[in-house]
């Protein structure tokens, strides 16, 4: 159990366009979902924490107007990278947690390349 | 600032030997501890969860927790080349947030 599905796995887009990434918990209801970004050979960087029905909490330095997070239900969260630029090219990974003492379960990640 | 510390490595271990990965954490109130494995270019996958002091074994993996010393470790017995990856230690901070260490790169030498 505890499967998290993330789509798309890979996307290439032109500079200035927007990209939506979807994250679903398939077999459990997630109280909280997290969005991470990881640059090559670097550590996971938490971008934001999202709870169903409420506004996401963004980490310091992450622009909330650029990275729009919608947590529509207990099984679905989306991240939209608006007006993407080449410096936004990265590996974006979502994760979901069932409750406070449970582990995070990660999606397979989305590799975004902005040309 | 709550922290989870790991040696970045690389830790090189001969095939068949025991790999020992260590982690310390700063939040004395933490109750849940996790080890993840991340292959290059992939997302992390959960290997072990541990919640109480002592050892927990799962196949070739053993997690060890010592809350008094704020220390958690992962032992990998009979190391295989496929175990070469980055291992992430993660600790909850009494809320919904789980804090990750920066990871230890493990290299199993054939």
mmCIF file of C-alpha atoms in Angstrom:
data_model
loop_
_atom_site.group_PDB
_atom_site.id
_atom_site.type_symbol
_atom_site.label_atom_id
_atom_site.label_comp_id
_atom_site.label_asym_id
_atom_site.label_seq_id
_atom_site.Cartn_x
_atom_site.Cartn_y
_atom_site.Cartn_z
ATOM 1 C CA UNK A 1 0.000 0.000 0.000
ATOM 2 C CA UNK A 2 0.851 3.700 0.208
ATOM 3 C CA UNK A 3 1.285 4.410 -3.473
ATOM 4 C CA UNK A 4 1.757 7.964 -4.695
ATOM 5 C CA UNK A 5 1.333 8.642 -8.394
ATOM 6 C CA UNK A 6 2.912 11.701 -10.012
ATOM 7 C CA UNK A 7 2.363 12.901 -13.578
ATOM 8 C CA UNK A 8 3.905 13.739 -15.915
ATOM 9 C CA UNK A 9 7.239 12.022 -15.341
ATOM 10 C CA UNK A 10 9.003 14.261 -17.806
ATOM 11 C CA UNK A 11 8.066 17.535 -19.464
ATOM 12 C CA UNK A 12 9.843 19.907 -21.795
ATOM 13 C CA UNK A 13 8.347 23.354 -22.252
ATOM 14 C CA UNK A 14 9.237 26.702 -23.733
ATOM 15 C CA UNK A 15 10.229 29.628 -21.571
ATOM 16 C CA UNK A 16 7.201 31.648 -20.463
ATOM 17 C CA UNK A 17 4.710 28.797 -20.487
ATOM 18 C CA UNK A 18 3.102 27.160 -17.464
ATOM 19 C CA UNK A 19 3.362 23.536 -16.442
ATOM 20 C CA UNK A 20 1.041 21.613 -14.138
ATOM 21 C CA UNK A 21 2.245 18.596 -12.168
ATOM 22 C CA UNK A 22 -0.261 16.277 -10.543
ATOM 23 C CA UNK A 23 0.226 14.192 -7.414
ATOM 24 C CA UNK A 24 -2.256 11.571 -6.244
ATOM 25 C CA UNK A 25 -2.272 9.223 -3.268
ATOM 26 C CA UNK A 26 -3.841 6.104 -4.769
ATOM 27 C CA UNK A 27 -4.677 3.921 -1.802
ATOM 28 C CA UNK A 28 -4.772 6.232 1.196
ATOM 29 C CA UNK A 29 -6.025 9.643 2.190
ATOM 30 C CA UNK A 30 -3.185 12.067 2.703
ATOM 31 C CA UNK A 31 -3.577 14.638 5.447
ATOM 32 C CA UNK A 32 -0.616 16.509 4.089
ATOM 33 C CA UNK A 33 1.299 16.610 0.840
ATOM 34 C CA UNK A 34 4.734 18.066 0.297
ATOM 35 C CA UNK A 35 6.470 19.383 -2.798
ATOM 36 C CA UNK A 36 10.231 19.129 -3.181
ATOM 37 C CA UNK A 37 12.715 20.269 -5.776
ATOM 38 C CA UNK A 38 16.091 18.672 -6.377
ATOM 39 C CA UNK A 39 18.892 19.975 -8.563
ATOM 40 C CA UNK A 40 21.543 17.551 -9.870
ATOM 41 C CA UNK A 41 23.828 16.200 -7.150
ATOM 42 C CA UNK A 42 22.093 18.306 -4.506
ATOM 43 C CA UNK A 43 19.835 17.528 -1.570
ATOM 44 C CA UNK A 44 16.053 17.525 -1.549
ATOM 45 C CA UNK A 45 14.716 21.021 -0.999
ATOM 46 C CA UNK A 46 11.261 21.383 0.511
ATOM 47 C CA UNK A 47 9.257 23.944 -1.438
ATOM 48 C CA UNK A 48 5.877 23.868 0.271
ATOM 49 C CA UNK A 49 3.536 21.967 2.539
ATOM 50 C CA UNK A 50 -0.046 21.542 1.461
ATOM 51 C CA UNK A 51 -3.138 20.525 3.437
ATOM 52 C CA UNK A 52 -6.467 19.738 1.831
ATOM 53 C CA UNK A 53 -8.750 22.729 1.638
ATOM 54 C CA UNK A 54 -6.273 25.277 2.911
ATOM 55 C CA UNK A 55 -3.549 27.465 1.480
ATOM 56 C CA UNK A 56 -0.121 25.938 1.092
ATOM 57 C CA UNK A 57 2.709 26.950 3.386
ATOM 58 C CA UNK A 58 5.771 27.917 1.373
ATOM 59 C CA UNK A 59 9.367 27.662 2.508
ATOM 60 C CA UNK A 60 11.467 30.773 2.680
ATOM 61 C CA UNK A 61 12.651 31.866 -0.738
ATOM 62 C CA UNK A 62 9.979 29.986 -2.700
ATOM 63 C CA UNK A 63 7.724 32.339 -4.665
ATOM 64 C CA UNK A 64 4.107 31.412 -4.010
ATOM 65 C CA UNK A 65 2.902 33.295 -7.091
ATOM 66 C CA UNK A 66 5.265 31.346 -9.302
ATOM 67 C CA UNK A 67 4.678 27.914 -7.805
ATOM 68 C CA UNK A 68 0.924 27.579 -7.405
ATOM 69 C CA UNK A 69 -0.240 24.706 -5.257
ATOM 70 C CA UNK A 70 -3.801 23.453 -5.151
ATOM 71 C CA UNK A 71 -4.841 20.693 -2.763
ATOM 72 C CA UNK A 72 -8.346 19.940 -3.950
ATOM 73 C CA UNK A 73 -8.975 16.723 -2.054
ATOM 74 C CA UNK A 74 -7.374 14.295 0.374
ATOM 75 C CA UNK A 75 -5.896 12.408 -2.572
ATOM 76 C CA UNK A 76 -4.895 15.111 -5.040
ATOM 77 C CA UNK A 77 -2.467 18.018 -5.034
ATOM 78 C CA UNK A 78 -1.188 19.948 -8.037
ATOM 79 C CA UNK A 79 1.836 22.164 -8.526
ATOM 80 C CA UNK A 80 1.762 24.687 -11.362
ATOM 81 C CA UNK A 81 5.011 26.319 -12.400
ATOM 82 C CA UNK A 82 3.884 29.593 -13.934
ATOM 83 C CA UNK A 83 5.859 31.474 -16.571
ATOM 84 C CA UNK A 84 8.618 28.905 -16.418
ATOM 85 C CA UNK A 85 12.200 29.922 -17.119
ATOM 86 C CA UNK A 86 15.312 27.814 -17.745
ATOM 87 C CA UNK A 87 16.400 28.244 -14.118
ATOM 88 C CA UNK A 88 13.206 26.416 -13.088
ATOM 89 C CA UNK A 89 14.498 23.282 -14.806
ATOM 90 C CA UNK A 90 14.773 20.709 -12.058
ATOM 91 C CA UNK A 91 13.426 17.454 -10.648
ATOM 92 C CA UNK A 92 10.155 18.077 -8.812
ATOM 93 C CA UNK A 93 8.979 15.420 -6.373
ATOM 94 C CA UNK A 94 5.754 15.230 -4.431
ATOM 95 C CA UNK A 95 5.143 13.210 -1.310
ATOM 96 C CA UNK A 96 2.156 12.394 0.839
ATOM 97 C CA UNK A 97 1.683 11.377 4.445
ATOM 98 C CA UNK A 98 -1.260 9.597 6.020
ATOM 99 C CA UNK A 99 -0.894 11.029 9.532
ATOM 100 C CA UNK A 100 1.622 12.642 11.854
ATOM 101 C CA UNK A 101 3.690 9.565 12.715
ATOM 102 C CA UNK A 102 3.600 7.915 9.310
ATOM 103 C CA UNK A 103 6.444 8.078 6.801
ATOM 104 C CA UNK A 104 6.333 10.160 3.649
ATOM 105 C CA UNK A 105 5.621 8.279 0.466
ATOM 106 C CA UNK A 106 7.090 9.805 -2.654
ATOM 107 C CA UNK A 107 5.879 10.026 -6.202
ATOM 108 C CA UNK A 108 8.287 9.110 -8.983
ATOM 109 C CA UNK A 109 9.103 12.743 -9.671
ATOM 110 C CA UNK A 110 8.770 15.044 -12.661
ATOM 111 C CA UNK A 111 11.805 16.141 -14.593
ATOM 112 C CA UNK A 112 11.101 19.620 -15.955
ATOM 113 C CA UNK A 113 13.233 21.093 -18.704
ATOM 114 C CA UNK A 114 12.515 24.668 -19.767
ATOM 115 C CA UNK A 115 14.065 25.686 -23.096
ATOM 116 C CA UNK B 1 16.677 25.274 13.889
ATOM 117 C CA UNK B 2 15.862 21.556 13.992
ATOM 118 C CA UNK B 3 18.495 19.535 12.212
ATOM 119 C CA UNK B 4 19.258 16.061 10.974
ATOM 120 C CA UNK B 5 22.942 15.412 10.378
ATOM 121 C CA UNK B 6 24.543 12.791 8.192
ATOM 122 C CA UNK B 7 28.041 12.303 6.885
ATOM 123 C CA UNK B 8 27.857 13.084 3.163
ATOM 124 C CA UNK B 9 30.350 10.368 2.219
ATOM 125 C CA UNK B 10 31.046 8.755 -0.100
ATOM 126 C CA UNK B 11 31.207 5.679 2.079
ATOM 127 C CA UNK B 12 32.921 2.863 0.223
ATOM 128 C CA UNK B 13 32.242 -0.696 1.392
ATOM 129 C CA UNK B 14 33.397 -3.966 -0.203
ATOM 130 C CA UNK B 15 30.734 -6.236 -1.604
ATOM 131 C CA UNK B 16 29.541 -8.690 1.036
ATOM 132 C CA UNK B 17 30.575 -6.508 3.973
ATOM 133 C CA UNK B 18 28.351 -4.584 6.386
ATOM 134 C CA UNK B 19 27.607 -0.963 5.541
ATOM 135 C CA UNK B 20 26.904 1.263 8.540
ATOM 136 C CA UNK B 21 25.129 4.577 8.029
ATOM 137 C CA UNK B 22 24.679 7.036 10.867
ATOM 138 C CA UNK B 23 22.430 9.971 11.633
ATOM 139 C CA UNK B 24 21.978 12.374 14.546
ATOM 140 C CA UNK B 25 19.044 14.670 15.160
ATOM 141 C CA UNK B 26 18.510 17.751 17.272
ATOM 142 C CA UNK B 27 14.825 17.592 18.260
ATOM 143 C CA UNK B 28 14.623 15.563 21.461
ATOM 144 C CA UNK B 29 10.832 15.306 21.054
ATOM 145 C CA UNK B 30 11.006 13.416 17.753
ATOM 146 C CA UNK B 31 9.092 10.139 17.767
ATOM 147 C CA UNK B 32 9.321 8.791 14.226
ATOM 148 C CA UNK B 33 12.460 7.951 12.282
ATOM 149 C CA UNK B 34 12.857 6.806 8.707
ATOM 150 C CA UNK B 35 15.504 5.687 6.272
ATOM 151 C CA UNK B 36 15.099 6.273 2.548
ATOM 152 C CA UNK B 37 17.208 5.130 -0.382
ATOM 153 C CA UNK B 38 17.567 7.356 -3.432
ATOM 154 C CA UNK B 39 19.164 6.190 -6.649
ATOM 155 C CA UNK B 40 20.604 8.849 -8.933
ATOM 156 C CA UNK B 41 17.849 10.520 -10.939
ATOM 157 C CA UNK B 42 15.061 8.793 -9.012
ATOM 158 C CA UNK B 43 12.850 9.779 -6.130
ATOM 159 C CA UNK B 44 13.448 8.482 -2.588
ATOM 160 C CA UNK B 45 11.950 5.170 -1.537
ATOM 161 C CA UNK B 46 11.203 4.162 2.045
ATOM 162 C CA UNK B 47 13.380 1.381 3.435
ATOM 163 C CA UNK B 48 12.693 1.366 7.169
ATOM 164 C CA UNK B 49 10.622 3.076 9.825
ATOM 165 C CA UNK B 50 11.524 2.889 13.511
ATOM 166 C CA UNK B 51 9.654 4.364 16.445
ATOM 167 C CA UNK B 52 11.131 2.865 19.623
ATOM 168 C CA UNK B 53 14.597 2.377 21.058
ATOM 169 C CA UNK B 54 16.516 -0.680 19.967
ATOM 170 C CA UNK B 55 16.922 -2.597 16.746
ATOM 171 C CA UNK B 56 14.471 -3.337 13.985
ATOM 172 C CA UNK B 57 15.392 -5.846 11.314
ATOM 173 C CA UNK B 58 13.960 -6.273 7.814
ATOM 174 C CA UNK B 59 15.859 -8.641 5.581
ATOM 175 C CA UNK B 60 19.404 -7.376 5.127
ATOM 176 C CA UNK B 61 18.544 -4.042 6.762
ATOM 177 C CA UNK B 62 18.653 -3.225 10.463
ATOM 178 C CA UNK B 63 17.665 0.142 11.859
ATOM 179 C CA UNK B 64 18.939 1.101 15.291
ATOM 180 C CA UNK B 65 17.509 3.893 17.437
ATOM 181 C CA UNK B 66 18.918 5.465 20.597
ATOM 182 C CA UNK B 67 16.712 8.354 21.689
ATOM 183 C CA UNK B 68 18.904 9.224 24.677
ATOM 184 C CA UNK B 69 21.836 9.833 22.340
ATOM 185 C CA UNK B 70 19.578 11.227 19.571
ATOM 186 C CA UNK B 71 21.127 8.775 17.179
ATOM 187 C CA UNK B 72 19.707 6.500 14.517
ATOM 188 C CA UNK B 73 21.634 4.172 12.244
ATOM 189 C CA UNK B 74 21.088 1.790 9.356
ATOM 190 C CA UNK B 75 23.087 -1.382 8.861
ATOM 191 C CA UNK B 76 23.114 -3.175 5.531
ATOM 192 C CA UNK B 77 24.410 -6.737 5.733
ATOM 193 C CA UNK B 78 25.912 -8.616 2.794
ATOM 194 C CA UNK B 79 26.189 -5.381 0.802
ATOM 195 C CA UNK B 80 25.484 -5.659 -2.913
ATOM 196 C CA UNK B 81 26.462 -3.333 -5.769
ATOM 197 C CA UNK B 82 22.734 -2.591 -6.141
ATOM 198 C CA UNK B 83 22.836 -1.027 -2.667
ATOM 199 C CA UNK B 84 24.985 1.803 -4.063
ATOM 200 C CA UNK B 85 22.792 4.873 -3.616
ATOM 201 C CA UNK B 86 22.271 7.890 -1.394
ATOM 202 C CA UNK B 87 20.658 7.067 1.947
ATOM 203 C CA UNK B 88 18.506 9.714 3.569
ATOM 204 C CA UNK B 89 17.713 9.823 7.261
ATOM 205 C CA UNK B 90 14.407 11.513 8.127
ATOM 206 C CA UNK B 91 12.919 12.527 11.460
ATOM 207 C CA UNK B 92 9.533 14.001 12.344
ATOM 208 C CA UNK B 93 9.533 17.269 14.276
ATOM 209 C CA UNK B 94 6.411 16.660 16.435
ATOM 210 C CA UNK B 95 4.261 18.304 13.779
ATOM 211 C CA UNK B 96 3.432 17.306 10.254
ATOM 212 C CA UNK B 97 6.858 18.162 8.928
ATOM 213 C CA UNK B 98 9.520 15.527 8.376
ATOM 214 C CA UNK B 99 13.069 16.800 8.304
ATOM 215 C CA UNK B 100 15.590 15.126 6.019
ATOM 216 C CA UNK B 101 19.331 14.894 6.372
ATOM 217 C CA UNK B 102 21.383 15.717 3.296
ATOM 218 C CA UNK B 103 22.118 12.050 2.742
ATOM 219 C CA UNK B 104 25.110 9.725 2.727
ATOM 220 C CA UNK B 105 26.390 8.426 -0.582
ATOM 221 C CA UNK B 106 27.153 4.718 -0.341
ATOM 222 C CA UNK B 107 29.345 2.976 -2.874
ATOM 223 C CA UNK B 108 29.611 -0.816 -2.794
ATOM 224 C CA UNK B 109 32.841 -1.977 -4.341
ATOM 225 C CA UNK B 110 32.458 -5.133 -6.481
#
